[in-house]
């Protein structure tokens, strides 16, 4: 069983609510999927900007319906839902990936790179390993701003293969806590 992590929801809300009226931060212990929950809300009339963090997801997922594996306390699993009216939606996953990589490794010491279109990888002595996955879903409405849900699954600790999936992972994972002190040379994928 993983360790519960403390999420600074109040600090995040205080920092962002002045720029985003109606903004909320919610932390739940257990949910099917943060993206699925915010997508359900995206179809309703009221859709305020919301960050939804889960300590555990029963049905976390990535692109093409792939499963996101994590035990409680091993990962940051969160989604941001909001209305947007961009000139074009193309490239949103690239922008999100670059922003997350730069936020996690501003000095580029950890070797975090973006594997198009939605994964963050790190080159380790054992080869390329998956650090995070990004899932972006939209609800487009005629003559109104679109609604977007941006999900992030970030390995805080390196997950292990489970009994239910003994074959392991498609791509070997790595956790942020296991990347060491950042002496590794930065390598972009």
JSON list of C-alpha atoms in Angstrom, two decimals:
[
{"chain": "A", "resi": 1, "resn": "UNK", "atom": "CA", "xyz": [0.00, 0.00, 0.00]},
{"chain": "A", "resi": 2, "resn": "UNK", "atom": "CA", "xyz": [1.34, 3.45, -0.90]},
{"chain": "A", "resi": 3, "resn": "UNK", "atom": "CA", "xyz": [1.72, 6.43, 1.34]},
{"chain": "A", "resi": 4, "resn": "UNK", "atom": "CA", "xyz": [-0.83, 9.24, 1.29]},
{"chain": "A", "resi": 5, "resn": "UNK", "atom": "CA", "xyz": [0.59, 12.50, -0.04]},
{"chain": "A", "resi": 6, "resn": "UNK", "atom": "CA", "xyz": [-0.42, 15.96, 1.16]},
{"chain": "A", "resi": 7, "resn": "UNK", "atom": "CA", "xyz": [-1.71, 18.15, -1.66]},
{"chain": "A", "resi": 8, "resn": "UNK", "atom": "CA", "xyz": [-1.50, 21.93, -1.13]},
{"chain": "A", "resi": 9, "resn": "UNK", "atom": "CA", "xyz": [-5.01, 22.52, -2.51]},
{"chain": "A", "resi": 10, "resn": "UNK", "atom": "CA", "xyz": [-5.63, 25.67, -0.46]},
{"chain": "A", "resi": 11, "resn": "UNK", "atom": "CA", "xyz": [-2.33, 27.25, -1.57]},
{"chain": "A", "resi": 12, "resn": "UNK", "atom": "CA", "xyz": [-3.09, 26.49, -5.21]},
{"chain": "A", "resi": 13, "resn": "UNK", "atom": "CA", "xyz": [-6.59, 27.90, -4.92]},
{"chain": "A", "resi": 14, "resn": "UNK", "atom": "CA", "xyz": [-5.34, 31.11, -3.28]},
{"chain": "A", "resi": 15, "resn": "UNK", "atom": "CA", "xyz": [-2.72, 31.60, -6.00]},
{"chain": "A", "resi": 16, "resn": "UNK", "atom": "CA", "xyz": [-5.06, 31.05, -8.96]},
{"chain": "A", "resi": 17, "resn": "UNK", "atom": "CA", "xyz": [-8.54, 32.15, -7.89]},
{"chain": "A", "resi": 18, "resn": "UNK", "atom": "CA", "xyz": [-7.87, 35.90, -8.39]},
{"chain": "A", "resi": 19, "resn": "UNK", "atom": "CA", "xyz": [-7.13, 35.27, -12.10]},
{"chain": "A", "resi": 20, "resn": "UNK", "atom": "CA", "xyz": [-9.90, 32.66, -12.57]},
{"chain": "A", "resi": 21, "resn": "UNK", "atom": "CA", "xyz": [-13.24, 33.63, -11.03]},
{"chain": "A", "resi": 22, "resn": "UNK", "atom": "CA", "xyz": [-15.07, 30.52, -9.86]},
{"chain": "A", "resi": 23, "resn": "UNK", "atom": "CA", "xyz": [-11.88, 28.43, -9.87]},
{"chain": "A", "resi": 24, "resn": "UNK", "atom": "CA", "xyz": [-11.86, 25.42, -7.53]},
{"chain": "A", "resi": 25, "resn": "UNK", "atom": "CA", "xyz": [-9.39, 22.78, -6.40]},
{"chain": "A", "resi": 26, "resn": "UNK", "atom": "CA", "xyz": [-10.78, 19.44, -5.29]},
{"chain": "A", "resi": 27, "resn": "UNK", "atom": "CA", "xyz": [-8.86, 16.52, -3.76]},
{"chain": "A", "resi": 28, "resn": "UNK", "atom": "CA", "xyz": [-10.55, 13.13, -3.55]},
{"chain": "A", "resi": 29, "resn": "UNK", "atom": "CA", "xyz": [-9.28, 9.93, -2.01]},
{"chain": "A", "resi": 30, "resn": "UNK", "atom": "CA", "xyz": [-10.68, 7.55, -4.62]},
{"chain": "A", "resi": 31, "resn": "UNK", "atom": "CA", "xyz": [-12.35, 8.01, -8.01]},
{"chain": "A", "resi": 32, "resn": "UNK", "atom": "CA", "xyz": [-12.77, 6.13, -11.27]},
{"chain": "A", "resi": 33, "resn": "UNK", "atom": "CA", "xyz": [-10.81, 8.75, -13.26]},
{"chain": "A", "resi": 34, "resn": "UNK", "atom": "CA", "xyz": [-10.24, 12.47, -12.80]},
{"chain": "A", "resi": 35, "resn": "UNK", "atom": "CA", "xyz": [-10.57, 12.99, -16.56]},
{"chain": "A", "resi": 36, "resn": "UNK", "atom": "CA", "xyz": [-13.79, 10.97, -16.72]},
{"chain": "A", "resi": 37, "resn": "UNK", "atom": "CA", "xyz": [-15.29, 13.00, -13.87]},
{"chain": "A", "resi": 38, "resn": "UNK", "atom": "CA", "xyz": [-14.42, 16.36, -15.41]},
{"chain": "A", "resi": 39, "resn": "UNK", "atom": "CA", "xyz": [-15.64, 15.18, -18.83]},
{"chain": "A", "resi": 40, "resn": "UNK", "atom": "CA", "xyz": [-19.00, 14.34, -17.22]},
{"chain": "A", "resi": 41, "resn": "UNK", "atom": "CA", "xyz": [-19.06, 17.88, -15.84]},
{"chain": "A", "resi": 42, "resn": "UNK", "atom": "CA", "xyz": [-18.02, 19.36, -19.20]},
{"chain": "A", "resi": 43, "resn": "UNK", "atom": "CA", "xyz": [-21.34, 18.23, -20.64]},
{"chain": "A", "resi": 44, "resn": "UNK", "atom": "CA", "xyz": [-23.31, 20.16, -18.01]},
{"chain": "A", "resi": 45, "resn": "UNK", "atom": "CA", "xyz": [-24.40, 23.82, -18.18]},
{"chain": "A", "resi": 46, "resn": "UNK", "atom": "CA", "xyz": [-22.04, 25.06, -15.47]},
{"chain": "A", "resi": 47, "resn": "UNK", "atom": "CA", "xyz": [-18.34, 24.29, -16.01]},
{"chain": "A", "resi": 48, "resn": "UNK", "atom": "CA", "xyz": [-16.10, 26.44, -13.80]},
{"chain": "A", "resi": 49, "resn": "UNK", "atom": "CA", "xyz": [-12.32, 25.99, -14.08]},
{"chain": "A", "resi": 50, "resn": "UNK", "atom": "CA", "xyz": [-11.44, 23.09, -11.79]},
{"chain": "A", "resi": 51, "resn": "UNK", "atom": "CA", "xyz": [-8.37, 21.12, -10.76]},
{"chain": "A", "resi": 52, "resn": "UNK", "atom": "CA", "xyz": [-9.33, 17.65, -9.58]},
{"chain": "A", "resi": 53, "resn": "UNK", "atom": "CA", "xyz": [-6.64, 15.59, -7.80]},
{"chain": "A", "resi": 54, "resn": "UNK", "atom": "CA", "xyz": [-7.07, 11.94, -6.81]},
{"chain": "A", "resi": 55, "resn": "UNK", "atom": "CA", "xyz": [-5.01, 9.94, -4.39]},
{"chain": "A", "resi": 56, "resn": "UNK", "atom": "CA", "xyz": [-6.20, 6.81, -6.17]},
{"chain": "A", "resi": 57, "resn": "UNK", "atom": "CA", "xyz": [-7.90, 6.16, -9.51]},
{"chain": "A", "resi": 58, "resn": "UNK", "atom": "CA", "xyz": [-9.64, 2.85, -10.19]},
{"chain": "A", "resi": 59, "resn": "UNK", "atom": "CA", "xyz": [-9.84, 3.42, -13.94]},
{"chain": "A", "resi": 60, "resn": "UNK", "atom": "CA", "xyz": [-7.04, 5.86, -14.79]},
{"chain": "A", "resi": 61, "resn": "UNK", "atom": "CA", "xyz": [-6.40, 5.89, -18.51]},
{"chain": "A", "resi": 62, "resn": "UNK", "atom": "CA", "xyz": [-4.26, 7.31, -21.24]},
{"chain": "A", "resi": 63, "resn": "UNK", "atom": "CA", "xyz": [-4.54, 7.64, -24.98]},
{"chain": "A", "resi": 64, "resn": "UNK", "atom": "CA", "xyz": [-6.30, 4.91, -26.92]},
{"chain": "A", "resi": 65, "resn": "UNK", "atom": "CA", "xyz": [-7.90, 3.59, -23.73]},
{"chain": "A", "resi": 66, "resn": "UNK", "atom": "CA", "xyz": [-4.63, 2.41, -22.20]},
{"chain": "A", "resi": 67, "resn": "UNK", "atom": "CA", "xyz": [-4.58, 1.93, -18.43]},
{"chain": "A", "resi": 68, "resn": "UNK", "atom": "CA", "xyz": [-2.61, 4.23, -16.11]},
{"chain": "A", "resi": 69, "resn": "UNK", "atom": "CA", "xyz": [-1.10, 2.03, -13.39]},
{"chain": "A", "resi": 70, "resn": "UNK", "atom": "CA", "xyz": [-0.60, 3.45, -9.91]},
{"chain": "A", "resi": 71, "resn": "UNK", "atom": "CA", "xyz": [-0.91, 2.53, -6.27]},
{"chain": "A", "resi": 72, "resn": "UNK", "atom": "CA", "xyz": [-1.97, 5.21, -3.75]},
{"chain": "A", "resi": 73, "resn": "UNK", "atom": "CA", "xyz": [0.90, 7.57, -3.03]},
{"chain": "A", "resi": 74, "resn": "UNK", "atom": "CA", "xyz": [2.94, 6.58, -6.10]},
{"chain": "A", "resi": 75, "resn": "UNK", "atom": "CA", "xyz": [1.58, 9.13, -8.56]},
{"chain": "A", "resi": 76, "resn": "UNK", "atom": "CA", "xyz": [0.13, 12.57, -8.94]},
{"chain": "A", "resi": 77, "resn": "UNK", "atom": "CA", "xyz": [-3.14, 11.98, -10.78]},
{"chain": "A", "resi": 78, "resn": "UNK", "atom": "CA", "xyz": [-4.96, 15.14, -11.67]},
{"chain": "A", "resi": 79, "resn": "UNK", "atom": "CA", "xyz": [-7.03, 16.86, -14.31]},
{"chain": "A", "resi": 80, "resn": "UNK", "atom": "CA", "xyz": [-7.73, 20.48, -15.15]},
{"chain": "A", "resi": 81, "resn": "UNK", "atom": "CA", "xyz": [-11.08, 21.30, -16.71]},
{"chain": "A", "resi": 82, "resn": "UNK", "atom": "CA", "xyz": [-11.86, 24.68, -18.23]},
{"chain": "A", "resi": 83, "resn": "UNK", "atom": "CA", "xyz": [-13.53, 26.49, -21.11]},
{"chain": "A", "resi": 84, "resn": "UNK", "atom": "CA", "xyz": [-11.26, 27.70, -23.91]},
{"chain": "A", "resi": 85, "resn": "UNK", "atom": "CA", "xyz": [-11.70, 29.45, -27.20]},
{"chain": "A", "resi": 86, "resn": "UNK", "atom": "CA", "xyz": [-8.35, 29.02, -28.96]},
{"chain": "A", "resi": 87, "resn": "UNK", "atom": "CA", "xyz": [-7.79, 29.96, -32.57]},
{"chain": "A", "resi": 88, "resn": "UNK", "atom": "CA", "xyz": [-6.85, 26.30, -33.12]},
{"chain": "A", "resi": 89, "resn": "UNK", "atom": "CA", "xyz": [-6.75, 23.22, -30.88]},
{"chain": "A", "resi": 90, "resn": "UNK", "atom": "CA", "xyz": [-3.86, 21.66, -32.78]},
{"chain": "A", "resi": 91, "resn": "UNK", "atom": "CA", "xyz": [-0.70, 21.47, -30.69]},
{"chain": "A", "resi": 92, "resn": "UNK", "atom": "CA", "xyz": [-2.35, 21.74, -27.28]},
{"chain": "A", "resi": 93, "resn": "UNK", "atom": "CA", "xyz": [-0.81, 18.44, -26.10]},
{"chain": "A", "resi": 94, "resn": "UNK", "atom": "CA", "xyz": [2.62, 19.64, -27.23]},
{"chain": "A", "resi": 95, "resn": "UNK", "atom": "CA", "xyz": [2.25, 22.90, -25.30]},
{"chain": "A", "resi": 96, "resn": "UNK", "atom": "CA", "xyz": [1.05, 21.10, -22.17]},
{"chain": "A", "resi": 97, "resn": "UNK", "atom": "CA", "xyz": [3.91, 18.58, -22.41]},
{"chain": "A", "resi": 98, "resn": "UNK", "atom": "CA", "xyz": [6.57, 21.28, -22.78]},
{"chain": "A", "resi": 99, "resn": "UNK", "atom": "CA", "xyz": [5.12, 23.29, -19.87]},
{"chain": "A", "resi": 100, "resn": "UNK", "atom": "CA", "xyz": [5.03, 20.24, -17.57]},
{"chain": "A", "resi": 101, "resn": "UNK", "atom": "CA", "xyz": [8.59, 19.20, -18.55]},
{"chain": "A", "resi": 102, "resn": "UNK", "atom": "CA", "xyz": [9.92, 22.70, -17.91]},
{"chain": "A", "resi": 103, "resn": "UNK", "atom": "CA", "xyz": [8.06, 22.97, -14.59]},
{"chain": "A", "resi": 104, "resn": "UNK", "atom": "CA", "xyz": [9.51, 19.65, -13.39]},
{"chain": "A", "resi": 105, "resn": "UNK", "atom": "CA", "xyz": [13.03, 20.31, -14.68]},
{"chain": "A", "resi": 106, "resn": "UNK", "atom": "CA", "xyz": [13.59, 24.07, -15.15]},
{"chain": "A", "resi": 107, "resn": "UNK", "atom": "CA", "xyz": [17.40, 23.68, -15.20]},
{"chain": "A", "resi": 108, "resn": "UNK", "atom": "CA", "xyz": [17.18, 20.69, -17.58]},
{"chain": "A", "resi": 109, "resn": "UNK", "atom": "CA", "xyz": [19.32, 18.53, -15.30]},
{"chain": "A", "resi": 110, "resn": "UNK", "atom": "CA", "xyz": [17.03, 15.48, -15.10]},
{"chain": "A", "resi": 111, "resn": "UNK", "atom": "CA", "xyz": [16.89, 14.73, -18.80]},
{"chain": "A", "resi": 112, "resn": "UNK", "atom": "CA", "xyz": [13.10, 14.98, -19.06]},
{"chain": "A", "resi": 113, "resn": "UNK", "atom": "CA", "xyz": [11.96, 14.97, -22.65]},
{"chain": "A", "resi": 114, "resn": "UNK", "atom": "CA", "xyz": [8.68, 14.98, -24.52]},
{"chain": "A", "resi": 115, "resn": "UNK", "atom": "CA", "xyz": [7.77, 11.90, -26.52]},
{"chain": "A", "resi": 116, "resn": "UNK", "atom": "CA", "xyz": [5.15, 13.07, -28.94]},
{"chain": "A", "resi": 117, "resn": "UNK", "atom": "CA", "xyz": [2.28, 13.40, -28.51]},
{"chain": "A", "resi": 118, "resn": "UNK", "atom": "CA", "xyz": [1.65, 12.94, -24.82]},
{"chain": "A", "resi": 119, "resn": "UNK", "atom": "CA", "xyz": [4.38, 11.30, -22.75]},
{"chain": "A", "resi": 120, "resn": "UNK", "atom": "CA", "xyz": [7.27, 12.62, -20.70]},
{"chain": "A", "resi": 121, "resn": "UNK", "atom": "CA", "xyz": [10.27, 10.31, -20.75]},
{"chain": "A", "resi": 122, "resn": "UNK", "atom": "CA", "xyz": [13.68, 10.30, -19.12]},
{"chain": "A", "resi": 123, "resn": "UNK", "atom": "CA", "xyz": [16.80, 8.72, -20.56]},
{"chain": "A", "resi": 124, "resn": "UNK", "atom": "CA", "xyz": [18.39, 6.63, -17.79]},
{"chain": "A", "resi": 125, "resn": "UNK", "atom": "CA", "xyz": [21.35, 4.24, -17.85]},
{"chain": "A", "resi": 126, "resn": "UNK", "atom": "CA", "xyz": [18.70, 1.48, -18.30]},
{"chain": "A", "resi": 127, "resn": "UNK", "atom": "CA", "xyz": [17.22, 3.25, -21.35]},
{"chain": "A", "resi": 128, "resn": "UNK", "atom": "CA", "xyz": [14.15, 5.41, -21.95]},
{"chain": "A", "resi": 129, "resn": "UNK", "atom": "CA", "xyz": [11.59, 5.33, -19.13]},
{"chain": "A", "resi": 130, "resn": "UNK", "atom": "CA", "xyz": [8.14, 6.88, -18.84]},
{"chain": "A", "resi": 131, "resn": "UNK", "atom": "CA", "xyz": [7.75, 9.58, -16.19]},
{"chain": "A", "resi": 132, "resn": "UNK", "atom": "CA", "xyz": [4.31, 10.98, -17.05]},
{"chain": "A", "resi": 133, "resn": "UNK", "atom": "CA", "xyz": [1.39, 10.78, -19.40]},
{"chain": "A", "resi": 134, "resn": "UNK", "atom": "CA", "xyz": [-0.94, 13.53, -20.56]},
{"chain": "A", "resi": 135, "resn": "UNK", "atom": "CA", "xyz": [-4.49, 12.98, -21.78]},
{"chain": "A", "resi": 136, "resn": "UNK", "atom": "CA", "xyz": [-6.41, 15.85, -23.38]},
{"chain": "A", "resi": 137, "resn": "UNK", "atom": "CA", "xyz": [-10.12, 15.56, -24.14]},
{"chain": "A", "resi": 138, "resn": "UNK", "atom": "CA", "xyz": [-12.46, 18.22, -25.51]},
{"chain": "A", "resi": 139, "resn": "UNK", "atom": "CA", "xyz": [-16.14, 19.01, -25.80]},
{"chain": "A", "resi": 140, "resn": "UNK", "atom": "CA", "xyz": [-16.70, 21.37, -28.71]},
{"chain": "A", "resi": 141, "resn": "UNK", "atom": "CA", "xyz": [-19.89, 23.45, -28.81]},
{"chain": "A", "resi": 142, "resn": "UNK", "atom": "CA", "xyz": [-21.19, 25.50, -31.72]},
{"chain": "A", "resi": 143, "resn": "UNK", "atom": "CA", "xyz": [-20.83, 29.27, -31.19]},
{"chain": "A", "resi": 144, "resn": "UNK", "atom": "CA", "xyz": [-19.51, 28.80, -27.62]},
{"chain": "A", "resi": 145, "resn": "UNK", "atom": "CA", "xyz": [-16.09, 28.31, -26.09]},
{"chain": "A", "resi": 146, "resn": "UNK", "atom": "CA", "xyz": [-14.95, 24.71, -26.15]},
{"chain": "A", "resi": 147, "resn": "UNK", "atom": "CA", "xyz": [-14.36, 22.77, -22.99]},
{"chain": "A", "resi": 148, "resn": "UNK", "atom": "CA", "xyz": [-11.10, 20.99, -22.37]},
{"chain": "A", "resi": 149, "resn": "UNK", "atom": "CA", "xyz": [-9.96, 18.50, -19.77]},
{"chain": "A", "resi": 150, "resn": "UNK", "atom": "CA", "xyz": [-6.20, 18.07, -19.42]},
{"chain": "A", "resi": 151, "resn": "UNK", "atom": "CA", "xyz": [-5.22, 15.01, -17.41]},
{"chain": "A", "resi": 152, "resn": "UNK", "atom": "CA", "xyz": [-1.77, 14.35, -15.98]},
{"chain": "A", "resi": 153, "resn": "UNK", "atom": "CA", "xyz": [-0.46, 11.14, -14.49]},
{"chain": "A", "resi": 154, "resn": "UNK", "atom": "CA", "xyz": [2.99, 11.73, -13.03]},
{"chain": "A", "resi": 155, "resn": "UNK", "atom": "CA", "xyz": [5.00, 8.95, -11.40]},
{"chain": "A", "resi": 156, "resn": "UNK", "atom": "CA", "xyz": [6.18, 10.32, -8.05]},
{"chain": "A", "resi": 157, "resn": "UNK", "atom": "CA", "xyz": [7.71, 6.94, -7.16]},
{"chain": "A", "resi": 158, "resn": "UNK", "atom": "CA", "xyz": [8.54, 4.23, -9.67]},
{"chain": "A", "resi": 159, "resn": "UNK", "atom": "CA", "xyz": [5.50, 1.92, -9.90]},
{"chain": "A", "resi": 160, "resn": "UNK", "atom": "CA", "xyz": [5.93, -1.84, -9.86]},
{"chain": "A", "resi": 161, "resn": "UNK", "atom": "CA", "xyz": [4.09, -4.38, -12.03]},
{"chain": "A", "resi": 162, "resn": "UNK", "atom": "CA", "xyz": [0.95, -5.59, -10.27]},
{"chain": "A", "resi": 163, "resn": "UNK", "atom": "CA", "xyz": [-0.45, -9.05, -9.69]},
{"chain": "A", "resi": 164, "resn": "UNK", "atom": "CA", "xyz": [-3.30, -8.19, -12.07]},
{"chain": "A", "resi": 165, "resn": "UNK", "atom": "CA", "xyz": [-0.82, -7.22, -14.81]},
{"chain": "A", "resi": 166, "resn": "UNK", "atom": "CA", "xyz": [2.23, -9.43, -14.18]},
{"chain": "A", "resi": 167, "resn": "UNK", "atom": "CA", "xyz": [3.61, -8.81, -17.66]},
{"chain": "A", "resi": 168, "resn": "UNK", "atom": "CA", "xyz": [4.45, -5.28, -16.53]},
{"chain": "A", "resi": 169, "resn": "UNK", "atom": "CA", "xyz": [4.30, -2.05, -18.47]},
{"chain": "A", "resi": 170, "resn": "UNK", "atom": "CA", "xyz": [4.47, -1.24, -22.18]},
{"chain": "A", "resi": 171, "resn": "UNK", "atom": "CA", "xyz": [7.23, 1.24, -21.40]},
{"chain": "A", "resi": 172, "resn": "UNK", "atom": "CA", "xyz": [9.32, 0.86, -18.24]},
{"chain": "A", "resi": 173, "resn": "UNK", "atom": "CA", "xyz": [8.29, 3.58, -15.77]},
{"chain": "A", "resi": 174, "resn": "UNK", "atom": "CA", "xyz": [10.40, 5.83, -13.56]},
{"chain": "A", "resi": 175, "resn": "UNK", "atom": "CA", "xyz": [9.39, 8.01, -10.63]},
{"chain": "A", "resi": 176, "resn": "UNK", "atom": "CA", "xyz": [10.43, 11.61, -10.11]},
{"chain": "A", "resi": 177, "resn": "UNK", "atom": "CA", "xyz": [11.80, 10.73, -6.65]},
{"chain": "A", "resi": 178, "resn": "UNK", "atom": "CA", "xyz": [14.09, 8.13, -8.28]},
{"chain": "A", "resi": 179, "resn": "UNK", "atom": "CA", "xyz": [15.78, 10.53, -10.68]},
{"chain": "A", "resi": 180, "resn": "UNK", "atom": "CA", "xyz": [18.48, 11.43, -8.19]},
{"chain": "A", "resi": 181, "resn": "UNK", "atom": "CA", "xyz": [20.10, 14.80, -7.80]},
{"chain": "A", "resi": 182, "resn": "UNK", "atom": "CA", "xyz": [19.84, 15.87, -11.42]},
{"chain": "A", "resi": 183, "resn": "UNK", "atom": "CA", "xyz": [23.48, 15.32, -12.41]},
{"chain": "A", "resi": 184, "resn": "UNK", "atom": "CA", "xyz": [22.35, 13.53, -15.58]},
{"chain": "A", "resi": 185, "resn": "UNK", "atom": "CA", "xyz": [22.94, 15.35, -18.86]},
{"chain": "A", "resi": 186, "resn": "UNK", "atom": "CA", "xyz": [19.70, 16.61, -20.41]},
{"chain": "A", "resi": 187, "resn": "UNK", "atom": "CA", "xyz": [18.55, 14.60, -23.39]},
{"chain": "A", "resi": 188, "resn": "UNK", "atom": "CA", "xyz": [15.49, 15.57, -25.43]},
{"chain": "A", "resi": 189, "resn": "UNK", "atom": "CA", "xyz": [13.59, 12.77, -27.13]}
]
